[in-house]
Amino acid sequence: MASDQGSGDGGIVEPTRTGDPFEDGTLEVPNCPVCLHRMEPASTAAGGVYWACTECGQTRLA
Ligand SMILES: [Zn+2]
């Protein structure tokens, strides 16, 4: 009986991720155009996503 299944198990170990792309650094975080502070991701009630500056309140579409 020839079988090509069941061989090569446990060869790949996926790296542990934080689960948060922002913490991961996989998303580029823009700087505030006004004060150059690092902006933070925020979302609207409608489900839209935008960047908000915690320093001066400037917002920017993602
Ligand atoms: Zn700002």
CSV table of C-alpha atoms and ligand atoms in Angstrom, one decimal:
chain,number,residue,atom,x,y,z
A,1,MET,CA,0.0,0.0,0.0
A,2,ALA,CA,1.5,3.3,-1.1
A,3,SER,CA,0.7,6.4,0.8
A,4,ASP,CA,2.0,9.9,0.5
A,5,GLN,CA,0.2,11.1,3.5
A,6,GLY,CA,1.3,11.3,7.1
A,7,SER,CA,5.0,12.1,6.3
A,8,GLY,CA,6.7,15.4,7.2
A,9,ASP,CA,4.6,16.4,10.1
A,10,GLY,CA,5.7,19.1,12.5
A,11,GLY,CA,8.1,20.6,10.0
A,12,ILE,CA,6.7,24.1,10.1
A,13,VAL,CA,6.2,26.1,13.3
A,14,GLU,CA,4.3,29.3,12.8
A,15,PRO,CA,5.7,32.3,14.7
A,16,THR,CA,3.6,33.5,17.6
A,17,ARG,CA,1.8,36.7,16.8
A,18,THR,CA,0.3,39.2,19.1
A,19,GLY,CA,-2.9,39.1,17.0
A,20,ASP,CA,-2.9,42.9,16.8
A,21,PRO,CA,-1.5,44.2,13.4
A,22,PHE,CA,-0.8,47.6,15.0
A,23,GLU,CA,1.3,46.0,17.8
A,24,ASP,CA,2.9,43.8,15.2
A,25,GLY,CA,4.1,46.8,13.2
A,26,THR,CA,2.7,45.3,10.0
A,27,LEU,CA,0.7,48.5,9.5
A,28,GLU,CA,2.4,51.7,8.8
A,29,VAL,CA,1.4,54.4,11.3
A,30,PRO,CA,1.4,57.9,9.9
A,31,ASN,CA,2.6,60.9,11.7
A,32,CYS,CA,0.3,63.8,12.4
A,33,PRO,CA,0.7,66.4,9.7
A,34,VAL,CA,0.3,69.1,12.2
A,35,CYS,CA,2.4,68.2,15.2
A,36,LEU,CA,4.2,65.1,13.8
A,37,HIS,CA,2.9,63.1,16.8
A,38,ARG,CA,2.4,59.3,16.1
A,39,MET,CA,-1.3,58.9,15.1
A,40,GLU,CA,-3.5,56.2,16.5
A,41,PRO,CA,-6.1,54.1,14.7
A,42,ALA,CA,-9.7,54.8,15.3
A,43,SER,CA,-13.0,53.8,13.8
A,44,THR,CA,-16.2,55.6,13.2
A,45,ALA,CA,-19.7,54.3,14.2
A,46,ALA,CA,-20.3,53.6,10.6
A,47,GLY,CA,-17.4,51.2,10.5
A,48,GLY,CA,-14.9,53.4,8.8
A,49,VAL,CA,-11.3,53.6,9.9
A,50,TYR,CA,-9.3,56.7,10.3
A,51,TRP,CA,-6.2,57.9,12.1
A,52,ALA,CA,-6.5,60.3,15.0
A,53,CYS,CA,-3.8,62.3,16.7
A,54,THR,CA,-4.0,62.1,20.5
A,55,GLU,CA,-1.9,65.2,20.8
A,56,CYS,CA,-3.8,67.8,18.8
A,57,GLY,CA,-6.9,65.9,17.7
A,58,GLN,CA,-6.1,66.0,14.0
A,59,THR,CA,-7.8,63.2,12.0
A,60,ARG,CA,-6.8,61.6,8.7
A,61,LEU,CA,-8.5,58.9,6.6
A,62,ALA,CA,-6.6,55.6,6.6
B,1,ZN,ZN,-1.2,66.2,16.0
